[in-house]
PDB file of C-alpha atoms in Angstrom:
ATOM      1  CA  UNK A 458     -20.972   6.421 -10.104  1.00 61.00           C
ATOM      2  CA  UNK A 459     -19.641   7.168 -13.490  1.00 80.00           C
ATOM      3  CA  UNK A 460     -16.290   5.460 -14.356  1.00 93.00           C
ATOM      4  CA  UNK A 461     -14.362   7.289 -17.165  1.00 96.00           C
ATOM      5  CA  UNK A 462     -15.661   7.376 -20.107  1.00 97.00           C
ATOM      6  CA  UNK A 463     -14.101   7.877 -23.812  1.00 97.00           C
ATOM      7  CA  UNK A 464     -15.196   8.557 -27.290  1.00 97.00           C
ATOM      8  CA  UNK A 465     -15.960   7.305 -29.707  1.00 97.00           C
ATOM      9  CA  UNK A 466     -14.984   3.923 -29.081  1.00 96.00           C
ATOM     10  CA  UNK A 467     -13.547   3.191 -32.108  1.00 96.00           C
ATOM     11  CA  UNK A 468     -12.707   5.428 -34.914  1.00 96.00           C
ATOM     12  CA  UNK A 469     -11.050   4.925 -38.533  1.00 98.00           C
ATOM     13  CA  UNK A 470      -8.686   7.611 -40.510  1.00 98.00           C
ATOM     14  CA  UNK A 471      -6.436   7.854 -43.137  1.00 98.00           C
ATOM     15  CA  UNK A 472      -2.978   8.931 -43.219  1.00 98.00           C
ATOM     16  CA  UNK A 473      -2.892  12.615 -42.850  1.00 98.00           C
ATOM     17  CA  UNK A 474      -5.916  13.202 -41.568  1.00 98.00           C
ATOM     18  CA  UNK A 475      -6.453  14.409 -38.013  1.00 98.00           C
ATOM     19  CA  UNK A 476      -8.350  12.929 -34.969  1.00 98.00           C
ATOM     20  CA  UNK A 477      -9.821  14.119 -31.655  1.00 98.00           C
ATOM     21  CA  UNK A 478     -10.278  11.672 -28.969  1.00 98.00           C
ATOM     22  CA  UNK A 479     -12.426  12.685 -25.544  1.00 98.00           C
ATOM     23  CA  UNK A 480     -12.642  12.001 -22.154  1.00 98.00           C
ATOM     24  CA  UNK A 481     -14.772  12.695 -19.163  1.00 97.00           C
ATOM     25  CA  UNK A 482     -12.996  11.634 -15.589  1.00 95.00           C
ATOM     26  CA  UNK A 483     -14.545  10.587 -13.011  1.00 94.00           C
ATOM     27  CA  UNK A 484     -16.689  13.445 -11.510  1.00 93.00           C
ATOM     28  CA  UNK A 485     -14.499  15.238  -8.633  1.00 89.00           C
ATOM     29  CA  UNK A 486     -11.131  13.656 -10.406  1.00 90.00           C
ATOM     30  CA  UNK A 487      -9.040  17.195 -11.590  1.00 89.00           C
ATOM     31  CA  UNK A 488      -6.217  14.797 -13.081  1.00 90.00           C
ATOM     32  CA  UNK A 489      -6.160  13.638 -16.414  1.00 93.00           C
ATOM     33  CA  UNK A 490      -3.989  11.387 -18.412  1.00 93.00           C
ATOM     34  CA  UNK A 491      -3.677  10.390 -21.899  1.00 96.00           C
ATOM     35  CA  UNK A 492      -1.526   6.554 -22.922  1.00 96.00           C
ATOM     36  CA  UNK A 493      -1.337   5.013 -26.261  1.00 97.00           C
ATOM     37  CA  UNK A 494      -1.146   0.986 -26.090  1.00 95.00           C
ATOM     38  CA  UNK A 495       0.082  -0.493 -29.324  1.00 94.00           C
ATOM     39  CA  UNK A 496      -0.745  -3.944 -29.883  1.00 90.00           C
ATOM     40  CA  UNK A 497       0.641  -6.132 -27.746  1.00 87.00           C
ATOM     41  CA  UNK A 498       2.416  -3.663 -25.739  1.00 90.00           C
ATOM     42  CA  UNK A 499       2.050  -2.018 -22.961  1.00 91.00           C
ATOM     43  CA  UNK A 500       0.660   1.589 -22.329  1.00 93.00           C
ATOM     44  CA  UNK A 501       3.139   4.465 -23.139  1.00 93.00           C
ATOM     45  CA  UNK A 502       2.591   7.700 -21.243  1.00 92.00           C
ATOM     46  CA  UNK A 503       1.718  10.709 -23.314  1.00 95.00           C
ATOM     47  CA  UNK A 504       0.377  13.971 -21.631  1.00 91.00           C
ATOM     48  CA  UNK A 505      -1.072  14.128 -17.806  1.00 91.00           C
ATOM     49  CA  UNK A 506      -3.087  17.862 -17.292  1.00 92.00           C
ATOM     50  CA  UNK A 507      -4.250  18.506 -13.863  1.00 88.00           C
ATOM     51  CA  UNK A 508      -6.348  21.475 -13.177  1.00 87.00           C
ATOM     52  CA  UNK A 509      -5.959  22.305 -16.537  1.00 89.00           C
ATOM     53  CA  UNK A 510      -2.559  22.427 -17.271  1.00 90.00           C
ATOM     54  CA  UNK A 511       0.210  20.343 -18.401  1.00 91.00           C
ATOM     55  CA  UNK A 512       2.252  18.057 -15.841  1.00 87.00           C
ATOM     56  CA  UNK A 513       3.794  15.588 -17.854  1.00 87.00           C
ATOM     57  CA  UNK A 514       4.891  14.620 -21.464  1.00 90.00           C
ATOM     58  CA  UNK A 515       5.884  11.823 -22.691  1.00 91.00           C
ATOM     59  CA  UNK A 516       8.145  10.962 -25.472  1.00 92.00           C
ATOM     60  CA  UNK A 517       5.554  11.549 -28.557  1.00 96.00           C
ATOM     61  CA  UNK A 518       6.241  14.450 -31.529  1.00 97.00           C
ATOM     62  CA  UNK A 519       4.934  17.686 -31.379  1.00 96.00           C
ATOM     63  CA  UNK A 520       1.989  16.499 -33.790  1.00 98.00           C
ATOM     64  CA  UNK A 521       0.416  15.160 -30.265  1.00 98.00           C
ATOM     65  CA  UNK A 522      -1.836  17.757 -28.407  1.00 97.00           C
ATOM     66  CA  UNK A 523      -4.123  17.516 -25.549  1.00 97.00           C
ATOM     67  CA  UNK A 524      -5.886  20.198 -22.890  1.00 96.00           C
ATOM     68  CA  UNK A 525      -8.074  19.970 -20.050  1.00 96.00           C
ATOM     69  CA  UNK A 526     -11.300  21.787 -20.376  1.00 96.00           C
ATOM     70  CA  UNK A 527     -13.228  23.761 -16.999  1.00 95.00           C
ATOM     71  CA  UNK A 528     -15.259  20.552 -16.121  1.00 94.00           C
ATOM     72  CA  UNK A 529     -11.843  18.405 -16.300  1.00 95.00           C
ATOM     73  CA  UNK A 530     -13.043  16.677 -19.473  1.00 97.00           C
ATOM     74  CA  UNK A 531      -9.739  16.704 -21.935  1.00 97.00           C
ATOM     75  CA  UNK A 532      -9.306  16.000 -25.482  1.00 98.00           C
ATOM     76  CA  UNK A 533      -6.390  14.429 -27.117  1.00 98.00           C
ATOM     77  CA  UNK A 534      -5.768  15.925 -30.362  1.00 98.00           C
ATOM     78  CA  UNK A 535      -2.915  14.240 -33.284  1.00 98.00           C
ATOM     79  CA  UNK A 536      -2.502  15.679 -36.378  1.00 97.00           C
ATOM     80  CA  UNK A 537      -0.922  14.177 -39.707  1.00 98.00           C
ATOM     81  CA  UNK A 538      -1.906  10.443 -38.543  1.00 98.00           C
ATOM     82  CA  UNK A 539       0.452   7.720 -39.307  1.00 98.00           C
ATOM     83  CA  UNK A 540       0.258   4.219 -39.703  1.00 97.00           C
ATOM     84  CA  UNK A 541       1.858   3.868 -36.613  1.00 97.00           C
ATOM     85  CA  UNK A 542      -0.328   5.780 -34.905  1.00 98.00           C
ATOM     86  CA  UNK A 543      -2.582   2.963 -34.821  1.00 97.00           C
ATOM     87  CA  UNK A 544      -3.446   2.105 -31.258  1.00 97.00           C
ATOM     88  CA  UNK A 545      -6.182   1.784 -28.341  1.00 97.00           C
ATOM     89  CA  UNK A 546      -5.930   5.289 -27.042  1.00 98.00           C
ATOM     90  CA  UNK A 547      -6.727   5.377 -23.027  1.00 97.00           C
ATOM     91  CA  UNK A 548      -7.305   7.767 -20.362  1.00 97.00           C
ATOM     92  CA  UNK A 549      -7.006   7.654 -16.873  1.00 94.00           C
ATOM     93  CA  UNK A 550      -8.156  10.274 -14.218  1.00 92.00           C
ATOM     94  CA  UNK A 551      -7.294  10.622 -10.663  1.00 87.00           C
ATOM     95  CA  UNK A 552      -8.345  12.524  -7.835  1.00 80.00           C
ATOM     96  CA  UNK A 553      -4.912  14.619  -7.251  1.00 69.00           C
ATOM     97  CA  UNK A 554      -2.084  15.110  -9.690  1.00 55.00           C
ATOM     98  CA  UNK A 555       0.416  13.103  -7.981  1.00 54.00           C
ATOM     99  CA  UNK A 556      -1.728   9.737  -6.922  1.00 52.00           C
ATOM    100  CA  UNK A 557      -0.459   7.473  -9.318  1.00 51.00           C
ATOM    101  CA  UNK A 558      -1.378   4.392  -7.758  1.00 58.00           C
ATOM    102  CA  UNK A 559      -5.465   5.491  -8.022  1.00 77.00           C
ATOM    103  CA  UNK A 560      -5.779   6.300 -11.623  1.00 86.00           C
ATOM    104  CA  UNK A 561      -8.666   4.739 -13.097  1.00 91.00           C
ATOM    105  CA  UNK A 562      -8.689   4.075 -16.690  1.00 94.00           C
ATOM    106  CA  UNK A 563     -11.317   4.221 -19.054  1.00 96.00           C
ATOM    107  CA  UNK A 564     -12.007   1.849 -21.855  1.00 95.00           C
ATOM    108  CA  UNK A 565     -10.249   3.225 -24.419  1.00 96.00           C
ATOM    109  CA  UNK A 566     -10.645   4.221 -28.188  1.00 97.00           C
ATOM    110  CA  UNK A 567      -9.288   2.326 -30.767  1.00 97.00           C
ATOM    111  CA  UNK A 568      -7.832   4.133 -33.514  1.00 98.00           C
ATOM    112  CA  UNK A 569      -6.941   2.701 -36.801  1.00 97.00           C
ATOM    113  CA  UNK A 570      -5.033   4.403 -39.672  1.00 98.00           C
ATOM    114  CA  UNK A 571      -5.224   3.618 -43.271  1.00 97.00           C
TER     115      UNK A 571
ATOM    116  CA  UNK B1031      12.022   5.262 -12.750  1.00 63.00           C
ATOM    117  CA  UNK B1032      13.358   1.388 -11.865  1.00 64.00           C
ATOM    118  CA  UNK B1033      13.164  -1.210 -14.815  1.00 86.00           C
ATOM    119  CA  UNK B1034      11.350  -4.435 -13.987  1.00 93.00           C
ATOM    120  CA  UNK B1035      11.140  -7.833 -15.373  1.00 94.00           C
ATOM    121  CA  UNK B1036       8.318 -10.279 -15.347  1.00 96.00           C
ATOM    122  CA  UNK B1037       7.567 -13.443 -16.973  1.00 97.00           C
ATOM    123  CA  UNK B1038       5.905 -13.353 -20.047  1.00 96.00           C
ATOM    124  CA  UNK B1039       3.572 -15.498 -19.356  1.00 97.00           C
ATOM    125  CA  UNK B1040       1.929 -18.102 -16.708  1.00 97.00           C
ATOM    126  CA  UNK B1041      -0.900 -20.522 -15.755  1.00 97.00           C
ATOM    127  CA  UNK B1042      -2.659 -21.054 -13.120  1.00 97.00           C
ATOM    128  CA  UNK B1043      -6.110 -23.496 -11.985  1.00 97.00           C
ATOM    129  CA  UNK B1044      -9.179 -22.064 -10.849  1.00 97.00           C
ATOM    130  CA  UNK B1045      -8.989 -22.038  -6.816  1.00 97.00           C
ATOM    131  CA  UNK B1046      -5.223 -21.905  -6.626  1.00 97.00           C
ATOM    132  CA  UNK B1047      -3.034 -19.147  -5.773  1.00 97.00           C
ATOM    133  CA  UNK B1048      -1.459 -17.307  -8.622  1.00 98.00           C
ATOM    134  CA  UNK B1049       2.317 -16.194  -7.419  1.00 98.00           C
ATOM    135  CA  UNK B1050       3.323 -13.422 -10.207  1.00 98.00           C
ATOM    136  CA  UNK B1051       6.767 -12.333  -9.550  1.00 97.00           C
ATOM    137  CA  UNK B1052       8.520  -9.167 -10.368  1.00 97.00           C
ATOM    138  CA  UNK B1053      11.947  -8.253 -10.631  1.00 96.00           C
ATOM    139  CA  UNK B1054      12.720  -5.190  -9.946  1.00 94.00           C
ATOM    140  CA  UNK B1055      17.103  -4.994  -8.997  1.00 93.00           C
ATOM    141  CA  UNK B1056      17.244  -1.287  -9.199  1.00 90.00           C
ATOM    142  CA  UNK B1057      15.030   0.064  -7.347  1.00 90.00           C
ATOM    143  CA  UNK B1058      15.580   3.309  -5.502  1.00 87.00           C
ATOM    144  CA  UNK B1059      14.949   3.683  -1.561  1.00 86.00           C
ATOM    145  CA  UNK B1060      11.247   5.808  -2.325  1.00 84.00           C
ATOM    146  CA  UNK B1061      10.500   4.444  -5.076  1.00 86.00           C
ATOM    147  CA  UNK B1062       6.950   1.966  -4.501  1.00 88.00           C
ATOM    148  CA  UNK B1063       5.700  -1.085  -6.337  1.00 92.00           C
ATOM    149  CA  UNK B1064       2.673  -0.621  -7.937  1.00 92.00           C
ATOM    150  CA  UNK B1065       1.044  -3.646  -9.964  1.00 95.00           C
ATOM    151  CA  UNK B1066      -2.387  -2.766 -12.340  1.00 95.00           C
ATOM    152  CA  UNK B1067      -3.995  -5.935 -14.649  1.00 97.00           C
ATOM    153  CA  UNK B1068      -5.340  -5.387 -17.603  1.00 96.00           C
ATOM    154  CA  UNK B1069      -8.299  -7.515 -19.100  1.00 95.00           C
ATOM    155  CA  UNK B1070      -9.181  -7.830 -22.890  1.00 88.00           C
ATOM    156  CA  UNK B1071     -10.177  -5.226 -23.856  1.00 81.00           C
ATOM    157  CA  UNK B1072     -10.375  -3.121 -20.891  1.00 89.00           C
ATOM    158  CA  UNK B1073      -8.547  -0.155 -19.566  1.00 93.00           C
ATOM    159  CA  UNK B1074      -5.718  -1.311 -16.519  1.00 94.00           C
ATOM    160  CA  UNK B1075      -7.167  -1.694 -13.337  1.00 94.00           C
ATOM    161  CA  UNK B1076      -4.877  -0.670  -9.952  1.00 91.00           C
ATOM    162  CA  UNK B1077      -4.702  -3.714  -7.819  1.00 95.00           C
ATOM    163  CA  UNK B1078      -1.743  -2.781  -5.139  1.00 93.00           C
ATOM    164  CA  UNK B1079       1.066  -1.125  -4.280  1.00 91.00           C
ATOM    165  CA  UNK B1080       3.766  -1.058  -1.427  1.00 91.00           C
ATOM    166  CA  UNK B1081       6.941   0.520  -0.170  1.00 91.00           C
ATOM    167  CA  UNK B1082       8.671  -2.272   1.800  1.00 90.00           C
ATOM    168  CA  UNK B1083       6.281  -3.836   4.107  1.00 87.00           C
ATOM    169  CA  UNK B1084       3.439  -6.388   2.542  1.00 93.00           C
ATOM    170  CA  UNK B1085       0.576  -5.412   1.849  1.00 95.00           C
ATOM    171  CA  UNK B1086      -2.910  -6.826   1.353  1.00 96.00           C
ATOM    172  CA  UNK B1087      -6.663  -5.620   0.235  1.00 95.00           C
ATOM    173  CA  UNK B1088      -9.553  -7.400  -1.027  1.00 95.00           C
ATOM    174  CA  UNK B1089      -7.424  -8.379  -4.500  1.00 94.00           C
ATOM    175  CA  UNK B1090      -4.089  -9.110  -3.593  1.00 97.00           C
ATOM    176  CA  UNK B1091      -1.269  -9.570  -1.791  1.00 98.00           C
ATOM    177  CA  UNK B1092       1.609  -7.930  -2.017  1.00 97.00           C
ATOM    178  CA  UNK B1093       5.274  -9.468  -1.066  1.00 97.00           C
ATOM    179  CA  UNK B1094       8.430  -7.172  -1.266  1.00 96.00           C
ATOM    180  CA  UNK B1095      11.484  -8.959  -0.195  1.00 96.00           C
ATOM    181  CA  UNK B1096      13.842  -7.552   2.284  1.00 95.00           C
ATOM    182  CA  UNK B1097      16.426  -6.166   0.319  1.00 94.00           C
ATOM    183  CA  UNK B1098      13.311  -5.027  -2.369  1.00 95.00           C
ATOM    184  CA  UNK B1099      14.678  -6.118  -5.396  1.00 95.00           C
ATOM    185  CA  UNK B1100      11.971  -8.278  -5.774  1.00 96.00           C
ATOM    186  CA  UNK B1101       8.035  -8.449  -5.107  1.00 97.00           C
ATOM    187  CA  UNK B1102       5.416 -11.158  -5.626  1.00 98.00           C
ATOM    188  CA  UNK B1103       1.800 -10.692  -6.104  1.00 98.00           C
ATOM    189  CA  UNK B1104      -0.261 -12.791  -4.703  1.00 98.00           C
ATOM    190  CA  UNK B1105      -4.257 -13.953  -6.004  1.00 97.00           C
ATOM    191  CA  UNK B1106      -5.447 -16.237  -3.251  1.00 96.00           C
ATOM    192  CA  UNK B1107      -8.134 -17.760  -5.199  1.00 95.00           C
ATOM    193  CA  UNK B1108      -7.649 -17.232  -8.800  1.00 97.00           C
ATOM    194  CA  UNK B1109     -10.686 -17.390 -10.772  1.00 97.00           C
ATOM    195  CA  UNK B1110     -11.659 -17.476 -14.419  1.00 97.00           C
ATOM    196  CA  UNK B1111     -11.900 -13.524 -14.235  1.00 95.00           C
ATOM    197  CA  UNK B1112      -8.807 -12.921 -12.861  1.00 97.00           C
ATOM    198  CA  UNK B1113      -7.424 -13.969 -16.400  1.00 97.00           C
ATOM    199  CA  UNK B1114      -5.583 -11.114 -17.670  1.00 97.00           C
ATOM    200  CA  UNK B1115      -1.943  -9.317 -18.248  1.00 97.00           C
ATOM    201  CA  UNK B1116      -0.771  -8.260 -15.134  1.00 98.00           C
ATOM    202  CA  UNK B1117       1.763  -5.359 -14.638  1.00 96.00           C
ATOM    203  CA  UNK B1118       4.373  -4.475 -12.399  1.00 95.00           C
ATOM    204  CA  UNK B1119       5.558  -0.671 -12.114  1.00 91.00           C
ATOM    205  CA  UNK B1120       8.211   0.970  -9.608  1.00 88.00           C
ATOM    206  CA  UNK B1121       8.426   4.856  -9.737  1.00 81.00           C
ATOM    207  CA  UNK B1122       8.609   7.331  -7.307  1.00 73.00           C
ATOM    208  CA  UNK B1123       5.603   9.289  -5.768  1.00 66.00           C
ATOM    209  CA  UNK B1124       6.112  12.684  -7.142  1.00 59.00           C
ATOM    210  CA  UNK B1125       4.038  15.603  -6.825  1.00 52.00           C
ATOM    211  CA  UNK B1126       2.182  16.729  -9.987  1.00 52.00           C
ATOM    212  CA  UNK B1127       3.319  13.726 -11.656  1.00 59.00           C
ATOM    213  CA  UNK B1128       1.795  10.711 -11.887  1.00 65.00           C
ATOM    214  CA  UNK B1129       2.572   9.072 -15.096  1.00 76.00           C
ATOM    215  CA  UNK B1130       3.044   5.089 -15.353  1.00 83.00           C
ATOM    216  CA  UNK B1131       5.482   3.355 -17.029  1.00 85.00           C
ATOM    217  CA  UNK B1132       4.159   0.345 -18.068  1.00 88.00           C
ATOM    218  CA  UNK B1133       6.146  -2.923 -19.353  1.00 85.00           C
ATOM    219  CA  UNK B1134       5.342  -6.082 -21.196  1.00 87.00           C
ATOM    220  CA  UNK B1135       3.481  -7.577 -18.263  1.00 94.00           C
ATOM    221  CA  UNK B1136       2.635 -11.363 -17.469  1.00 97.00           C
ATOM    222  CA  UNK B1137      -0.031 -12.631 -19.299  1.00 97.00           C
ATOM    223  CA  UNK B1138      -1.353 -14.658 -16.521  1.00 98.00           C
ATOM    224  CA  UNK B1139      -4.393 -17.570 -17.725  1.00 98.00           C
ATOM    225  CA  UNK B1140      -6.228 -19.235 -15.172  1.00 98.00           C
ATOM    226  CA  UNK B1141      -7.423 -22.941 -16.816  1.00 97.00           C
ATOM    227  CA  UNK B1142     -10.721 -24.329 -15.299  1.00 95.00           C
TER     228      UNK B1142
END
């Protein structure tokens, strides 16, 4: 089977600019979560959607988006890019919204801002 | 959720147990212990998690003291793979919430 899987992989913008980040859960997963993981850090929670809406936010501005799509795919969406914005990007599905000890994470994208 | 502290970092050699420990003094009465790793590069991996008895799989063990302010996961063998930052998380099972609340970790290196 299919672990989760993100794109692209890695991905370079300049300030300002926007970005949209995928991912595909694991097929029969309806829970999807979004972290960002700053260099030498560890992951920070941003959004969880499960069955296609919003359960959870973490503490990011409003220029942070994400939705859940029919399949359970979800895109993470962040507008006006900052330097600080730089960071691997991960996702993690599980099979039910509140299962946090199985969520699988996918490889991540790595976003750098110039 | 519960704060926790762990070491920053520690070694271990191949074929010994790794012991990472995990401070965790405020921990509520349903809140569990969770612990993911993390290897370069890669997304976190769940390894274990507990309430207040031990626990074991096929990765770990798990070691909650009696008063559970404190847990201690165990690698029986450690190998060369098993080199990674390891993470210790205490929240609360909640429905329609599962977000993670990850720290610093250990950094744990196993030397040949």
């Amino acid at each position: 089977d299919a672990g989760v899987t993100q794109s692209p992989t890695h991905l370079i913008k300049t300030r300002g600019q926007h970005v949209t980040l995928r991912c595909s859960p694991i097929s029969g997963h309806k829970s999807v979560s979004w972290y960002q993981q700053v260099l030498g850090q560890g992951p920070q929670f941003i959004f969880q959607y499960y069955e296609k809406e919003e359960r959870g936010r973490g503490n990011f501005p409003d220029r942070f988006s994400a939705r859940q799509f029919p399949n359970y795919s979800s895109e993470l969406n962040v507008n006006a890019l900052l330097l600080g914005d730089s960071a691997l990007y991960l996702c993690a599905s599980s099979l039910v919204g509140g299962s946090s000890y199985e969520q699988y994470f996918g490889p991540g994208t790595r976003l750098t801002v110039t | 959720d519960a704060k926790t502290t762990q070491p920053t970092s520690m070694d271990c050699a191949e074929g010994r147990a790794a012991n990472l420990p995990c401070n965790h003094s405020t921990i509520s009465g349903n809140e569990y212990v969770y612990w993911y790793r993390q290897i370069h590069s890669q997304g976190p991996q769940y390894i274990i998690h507990g309430l207040k008895n031990n626990e074991t799989n096929e990765m770990a063990s798990l070691i909650i003291t009696e008063d559970r302010k404190s847990s201690t996961l165990i690698l029986p063998h450690a190998t060369l793979r098993d080199t990674a930052v390891y993470y210790c998380i205490v929240r609360a099972d909640q429905t329609g919430a599962n977000n993670l609340f990850f720290g610093t970790g250990t950094r744990l290196t196993v030397i040949p």
